Tab-separated table of C-alpha atoms in Angstrom:
chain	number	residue	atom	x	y	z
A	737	UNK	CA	0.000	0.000	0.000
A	738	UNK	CA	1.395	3.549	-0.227
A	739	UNK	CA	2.553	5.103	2.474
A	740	UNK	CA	-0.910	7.649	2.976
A	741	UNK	CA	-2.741	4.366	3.188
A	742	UNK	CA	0.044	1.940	5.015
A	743	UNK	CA	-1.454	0.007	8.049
A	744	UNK	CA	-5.740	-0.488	6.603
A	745	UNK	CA	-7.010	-3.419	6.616
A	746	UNK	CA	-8.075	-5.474	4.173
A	747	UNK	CA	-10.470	-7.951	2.781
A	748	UNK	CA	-9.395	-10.512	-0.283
A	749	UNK	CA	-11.870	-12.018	-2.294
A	750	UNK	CA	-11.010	-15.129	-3.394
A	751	UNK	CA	-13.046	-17.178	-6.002
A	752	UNK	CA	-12.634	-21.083	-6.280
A	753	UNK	CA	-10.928	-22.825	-9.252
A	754	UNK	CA	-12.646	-23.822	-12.197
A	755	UNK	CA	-15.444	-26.649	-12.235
A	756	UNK	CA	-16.703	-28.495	-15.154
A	757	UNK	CA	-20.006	-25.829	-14.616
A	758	UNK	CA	-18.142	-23.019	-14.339
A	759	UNK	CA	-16.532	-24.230	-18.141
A	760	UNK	CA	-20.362	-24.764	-19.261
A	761	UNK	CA	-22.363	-21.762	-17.448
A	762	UNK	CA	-24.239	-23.507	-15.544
A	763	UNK	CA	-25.467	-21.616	-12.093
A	764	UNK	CA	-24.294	-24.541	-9.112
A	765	UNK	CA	-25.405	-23.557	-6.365
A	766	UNK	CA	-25.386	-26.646	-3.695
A	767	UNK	CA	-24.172	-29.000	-6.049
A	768	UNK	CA	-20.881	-30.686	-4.755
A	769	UNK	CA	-18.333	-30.406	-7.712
A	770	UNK	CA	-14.780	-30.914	-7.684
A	771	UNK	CA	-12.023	-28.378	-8.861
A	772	UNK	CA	-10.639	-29.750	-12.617
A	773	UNK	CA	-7.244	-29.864	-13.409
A	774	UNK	CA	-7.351	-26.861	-14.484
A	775	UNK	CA	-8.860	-25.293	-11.575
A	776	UNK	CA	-6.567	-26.720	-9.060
A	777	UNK	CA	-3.582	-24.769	-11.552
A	778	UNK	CA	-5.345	-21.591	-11.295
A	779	UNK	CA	-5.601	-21.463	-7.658
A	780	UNK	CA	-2.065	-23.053	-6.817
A	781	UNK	CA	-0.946	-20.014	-9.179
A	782	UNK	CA	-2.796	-17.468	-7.636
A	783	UNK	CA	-1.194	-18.716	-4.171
A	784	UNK	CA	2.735	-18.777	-5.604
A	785	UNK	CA	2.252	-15.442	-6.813
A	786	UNK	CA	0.052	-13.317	-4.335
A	787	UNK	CA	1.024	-15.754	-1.092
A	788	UNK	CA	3.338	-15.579	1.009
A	789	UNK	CA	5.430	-13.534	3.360
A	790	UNK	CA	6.234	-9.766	2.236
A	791	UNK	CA	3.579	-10.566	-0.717
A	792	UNK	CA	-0.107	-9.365	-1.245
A	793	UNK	CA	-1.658	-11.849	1.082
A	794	UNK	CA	0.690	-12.260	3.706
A	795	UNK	CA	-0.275	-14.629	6.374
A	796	UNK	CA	1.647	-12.858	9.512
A	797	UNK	CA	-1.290	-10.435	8.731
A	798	UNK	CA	-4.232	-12.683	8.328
A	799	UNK	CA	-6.863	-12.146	11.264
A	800	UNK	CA	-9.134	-14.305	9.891
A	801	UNK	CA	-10.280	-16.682	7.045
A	802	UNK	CA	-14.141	-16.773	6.033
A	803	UNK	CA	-14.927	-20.201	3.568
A	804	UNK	CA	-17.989	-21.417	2.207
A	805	UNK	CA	-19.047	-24.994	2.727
A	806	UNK	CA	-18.863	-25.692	-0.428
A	807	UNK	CA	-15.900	-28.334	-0.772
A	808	UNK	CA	-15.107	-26.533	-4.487
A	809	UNK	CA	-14.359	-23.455	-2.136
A	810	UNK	CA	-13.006	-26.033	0.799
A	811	UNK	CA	-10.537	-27.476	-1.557
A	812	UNK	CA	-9.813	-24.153	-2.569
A	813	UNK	CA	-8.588	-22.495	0.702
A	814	UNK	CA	-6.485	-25.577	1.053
A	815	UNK	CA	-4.398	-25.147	-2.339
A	816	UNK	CA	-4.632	-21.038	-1.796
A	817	UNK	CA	-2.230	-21.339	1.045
A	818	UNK	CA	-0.270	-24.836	-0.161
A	819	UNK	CA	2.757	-22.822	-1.411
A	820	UNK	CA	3.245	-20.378	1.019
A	821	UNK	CA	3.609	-20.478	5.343
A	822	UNK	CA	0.289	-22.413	6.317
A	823	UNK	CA	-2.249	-20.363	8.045
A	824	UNK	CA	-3.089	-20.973	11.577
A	825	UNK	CA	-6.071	-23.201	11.674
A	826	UNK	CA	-8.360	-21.635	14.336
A	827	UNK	CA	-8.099	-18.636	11.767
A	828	UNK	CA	-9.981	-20.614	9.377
A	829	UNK	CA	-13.573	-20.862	9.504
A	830	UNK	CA	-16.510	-22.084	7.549
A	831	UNK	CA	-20.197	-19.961	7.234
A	832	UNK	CA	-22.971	-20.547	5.181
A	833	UNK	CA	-22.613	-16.712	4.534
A	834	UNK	CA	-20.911	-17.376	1.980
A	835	UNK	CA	-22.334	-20.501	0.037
A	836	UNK	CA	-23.588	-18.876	-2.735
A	837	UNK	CA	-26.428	-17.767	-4.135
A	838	UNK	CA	-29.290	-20.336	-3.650
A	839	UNK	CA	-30.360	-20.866	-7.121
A	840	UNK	CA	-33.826	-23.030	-6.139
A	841	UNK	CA	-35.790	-24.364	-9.338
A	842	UNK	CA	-32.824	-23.125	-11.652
A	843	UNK	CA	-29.243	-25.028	-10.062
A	844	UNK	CA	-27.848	-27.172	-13.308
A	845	UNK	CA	-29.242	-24.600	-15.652
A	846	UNK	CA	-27.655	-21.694	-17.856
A	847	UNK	CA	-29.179	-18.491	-18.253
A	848	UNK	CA	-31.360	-19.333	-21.449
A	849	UNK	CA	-32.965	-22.465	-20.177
A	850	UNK	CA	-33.825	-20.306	-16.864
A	851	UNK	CA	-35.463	-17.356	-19.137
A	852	UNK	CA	-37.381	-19.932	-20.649
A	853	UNK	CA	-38.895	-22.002	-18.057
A	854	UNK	CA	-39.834	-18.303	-16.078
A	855	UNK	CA	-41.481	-17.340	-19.685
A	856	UNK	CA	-43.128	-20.905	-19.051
A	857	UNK	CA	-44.345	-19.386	-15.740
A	858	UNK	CA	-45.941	-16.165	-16.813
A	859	UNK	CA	-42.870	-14.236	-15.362
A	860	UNK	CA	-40.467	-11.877	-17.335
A	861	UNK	CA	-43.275	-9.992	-19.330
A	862	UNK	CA	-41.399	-6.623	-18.847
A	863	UNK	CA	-38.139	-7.331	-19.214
A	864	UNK	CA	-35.458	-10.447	-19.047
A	865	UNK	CA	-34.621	-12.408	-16.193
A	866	UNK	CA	-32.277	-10.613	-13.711
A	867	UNK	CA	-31.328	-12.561	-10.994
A	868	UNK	CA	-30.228	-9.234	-9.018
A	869	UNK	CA	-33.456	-7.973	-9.295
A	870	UNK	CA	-35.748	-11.428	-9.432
A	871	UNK	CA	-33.346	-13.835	-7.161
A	872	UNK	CA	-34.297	-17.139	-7.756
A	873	UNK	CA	-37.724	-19.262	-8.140
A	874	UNK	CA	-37.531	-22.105	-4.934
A	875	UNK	CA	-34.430	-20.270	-4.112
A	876	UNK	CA	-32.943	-17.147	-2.552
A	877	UNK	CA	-34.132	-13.535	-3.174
A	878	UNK	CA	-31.640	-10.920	-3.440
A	879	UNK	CA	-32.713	-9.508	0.125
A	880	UNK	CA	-31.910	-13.183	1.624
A	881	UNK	CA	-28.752	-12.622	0.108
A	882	UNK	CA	-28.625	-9.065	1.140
A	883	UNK	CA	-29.227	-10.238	4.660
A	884	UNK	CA	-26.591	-12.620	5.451
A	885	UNK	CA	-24.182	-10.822	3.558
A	886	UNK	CA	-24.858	-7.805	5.768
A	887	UNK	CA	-24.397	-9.796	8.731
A	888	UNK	CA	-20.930	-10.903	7.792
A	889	UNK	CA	-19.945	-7.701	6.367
A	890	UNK	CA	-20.773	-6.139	9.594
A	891	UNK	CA	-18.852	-8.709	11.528
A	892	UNK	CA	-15.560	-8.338	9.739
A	893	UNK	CA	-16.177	-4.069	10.403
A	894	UNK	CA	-17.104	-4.423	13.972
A	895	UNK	CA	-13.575	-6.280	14.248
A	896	UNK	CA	-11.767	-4.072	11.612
A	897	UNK	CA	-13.246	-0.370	13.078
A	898	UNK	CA	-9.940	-1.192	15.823
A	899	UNK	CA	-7.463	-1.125	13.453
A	900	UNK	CA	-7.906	0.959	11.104
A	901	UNK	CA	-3.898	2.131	11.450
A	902	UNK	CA	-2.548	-1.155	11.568
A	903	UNK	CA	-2.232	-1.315	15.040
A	904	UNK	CA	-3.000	-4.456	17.602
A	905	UNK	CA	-1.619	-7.434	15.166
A	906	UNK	CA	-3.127	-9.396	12.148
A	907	UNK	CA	-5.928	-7.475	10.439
A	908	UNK	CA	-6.357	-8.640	6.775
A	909	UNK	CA	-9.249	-11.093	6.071
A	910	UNK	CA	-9.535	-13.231	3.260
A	911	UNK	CA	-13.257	-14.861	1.697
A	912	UNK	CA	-13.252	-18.001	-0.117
A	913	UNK	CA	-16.144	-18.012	-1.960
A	914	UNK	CA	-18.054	-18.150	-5.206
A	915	UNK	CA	-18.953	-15.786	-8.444
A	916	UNK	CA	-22.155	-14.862	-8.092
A	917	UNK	CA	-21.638	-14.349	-3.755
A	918	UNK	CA	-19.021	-12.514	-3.989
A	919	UNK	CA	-19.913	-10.089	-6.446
A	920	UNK	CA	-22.675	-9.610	-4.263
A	921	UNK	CA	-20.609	-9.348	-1.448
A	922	UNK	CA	-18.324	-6.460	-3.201
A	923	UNK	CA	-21.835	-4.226	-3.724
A	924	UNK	CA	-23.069	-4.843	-0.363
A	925	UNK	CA	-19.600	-3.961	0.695
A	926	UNK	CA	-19.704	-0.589	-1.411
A	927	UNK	CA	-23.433	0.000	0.232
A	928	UNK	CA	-25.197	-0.834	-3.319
A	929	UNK	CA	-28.657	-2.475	-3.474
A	930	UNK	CA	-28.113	-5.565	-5.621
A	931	UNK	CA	-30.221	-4.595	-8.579
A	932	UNK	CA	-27.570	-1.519	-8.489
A	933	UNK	CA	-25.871	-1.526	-12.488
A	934	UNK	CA	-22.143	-2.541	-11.067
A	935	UNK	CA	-20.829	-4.905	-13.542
A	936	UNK	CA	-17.972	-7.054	-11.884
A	937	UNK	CA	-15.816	-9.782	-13.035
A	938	UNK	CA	-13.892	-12.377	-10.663
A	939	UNK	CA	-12.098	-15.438	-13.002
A	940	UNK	CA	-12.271	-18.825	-11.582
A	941	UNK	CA	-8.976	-18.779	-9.078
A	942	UNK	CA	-9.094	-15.197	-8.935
A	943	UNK	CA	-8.257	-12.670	-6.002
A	944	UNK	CA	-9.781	-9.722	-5.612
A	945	UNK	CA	-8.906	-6.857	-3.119
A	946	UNK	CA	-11.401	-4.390	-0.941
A	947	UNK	CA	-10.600	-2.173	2.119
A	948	UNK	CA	-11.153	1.446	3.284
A	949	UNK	CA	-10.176	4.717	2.455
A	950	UNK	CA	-8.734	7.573	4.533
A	951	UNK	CA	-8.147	4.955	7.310
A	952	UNK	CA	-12.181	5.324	7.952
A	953	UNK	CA	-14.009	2.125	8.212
A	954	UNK	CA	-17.377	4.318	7.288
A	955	UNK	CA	-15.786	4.324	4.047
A	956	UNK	CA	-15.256	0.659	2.433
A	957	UNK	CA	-13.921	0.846	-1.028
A	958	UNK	CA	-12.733	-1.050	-3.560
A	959	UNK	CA	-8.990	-1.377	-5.208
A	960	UNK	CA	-9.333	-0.574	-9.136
A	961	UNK	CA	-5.947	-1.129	-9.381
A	962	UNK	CA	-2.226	-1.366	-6.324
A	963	UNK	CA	0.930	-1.611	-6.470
A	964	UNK	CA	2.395	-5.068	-5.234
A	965	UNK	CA	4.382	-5.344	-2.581
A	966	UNK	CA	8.169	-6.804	-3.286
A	967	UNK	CA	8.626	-9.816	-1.493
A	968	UNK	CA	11.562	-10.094	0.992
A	969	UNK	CA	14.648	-11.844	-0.645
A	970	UNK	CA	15.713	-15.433	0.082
């Protein structure tokens, strides 16, 4: 961080590895699905390069890690911090805060078999499908979502609000999480309803990067764009 903003806490965003859905489009909500080959790559890469002491997510500063139950985002977590100084287990913990989105009636499908079976339904007359605005029929609404997003997001500022200047040890906290969740969890962060026109894009195995500015935790924000720390030399 630069030197006006050395010492804020932060919160990294981390999405789990590619699936054989996430390759297809398909929304999985509670559906158990392992990591491919693939998937596993991106995340062990994401961990050699942004893990690790002196680097982005440095685990002397980790206060906590938030994972969904989700064994996709289990598995995740696991290869995430493989490659670099493990993280202290009773850091880790698992909420269904952050299993994502409950997709009801629709978990399997992609978006054009889901717009079809609510035109089935009488719904959509207006306008398409939006599953910001809509949520999900059988499913979650975008206030459920709202809701236990809140509740986290308030639990991670009630802690943060203490060390806003680095002070009193470990701070950073990283999510595990999903696409769809954790998009929703950057606009709740922000304070934006969900149906609120922020487009965001997280890759499978990606990290993304939120905090606060002028050391004021009544003013979350996200990174567009930081400089990287240089790691310590061996």
């Amino acid at each position: 961080m630069p030197d006006k903003d050395a010492g804020t806490p932060r919160v990294f965003i981390a999405r789990h590895g590619e699936t054989e859905w996430t390759k297809s489009g398909q929304y999985t909500g509670i559906t158990e699905l392992e990591l491919t080959p693939t998937g596993e790559t991106q995340v062990l890469n994401s961990g050699r390069v942004l893990v690790g002491a002196g680097k982005l997510i440095d685990p002397a500063r980790i206060a906590r890690v938030y994972v969904s139950p989700r064994k996709r985002a289990q598995k995740t977590c696991e290869l995430l911090f493989s490659s670099s100084s493990s993280i202290d287990s009773d850091k880790v913990s698992t909420t269904e805060r952050l299993a994502e989105w409950g997709y009801g009636e629709y978990e399997g499908m992609v978006t054009s078999q889901i717009r079809a079976l609510r035109k089935e339904h009488g719904l959509d007359n207006e306008r398409p499908w939006d599953i910001w605005q809509d949520g999900c029929e059988g499913g979650e609404s975008a206030q459920q979502v709202t809701d236990r997003l809140d509740d986290l997001i308030k639990e991670i500022q009630s802690f943060h609000v203490n060390h806003m200047h680095g002070e009193s040890g470990p701070a950073d906290i990283v999510l595990v999480a999903h696409g769809h969740l954790l998009r929703a969890f950057v606009k709740r962060w922000l304070g934006y309803p969900m149906e609120f026109p922020l487009s965001l894009m997280l890759e499978p195995g990606g990290i993304g990067v939120l905090s606060y500015q002028h050391h004021n935790v009544g003013e979350p924000a996200l990174f567009a764009g930081m400089a990287f720390p240089t790691p310590p030399s061996n």
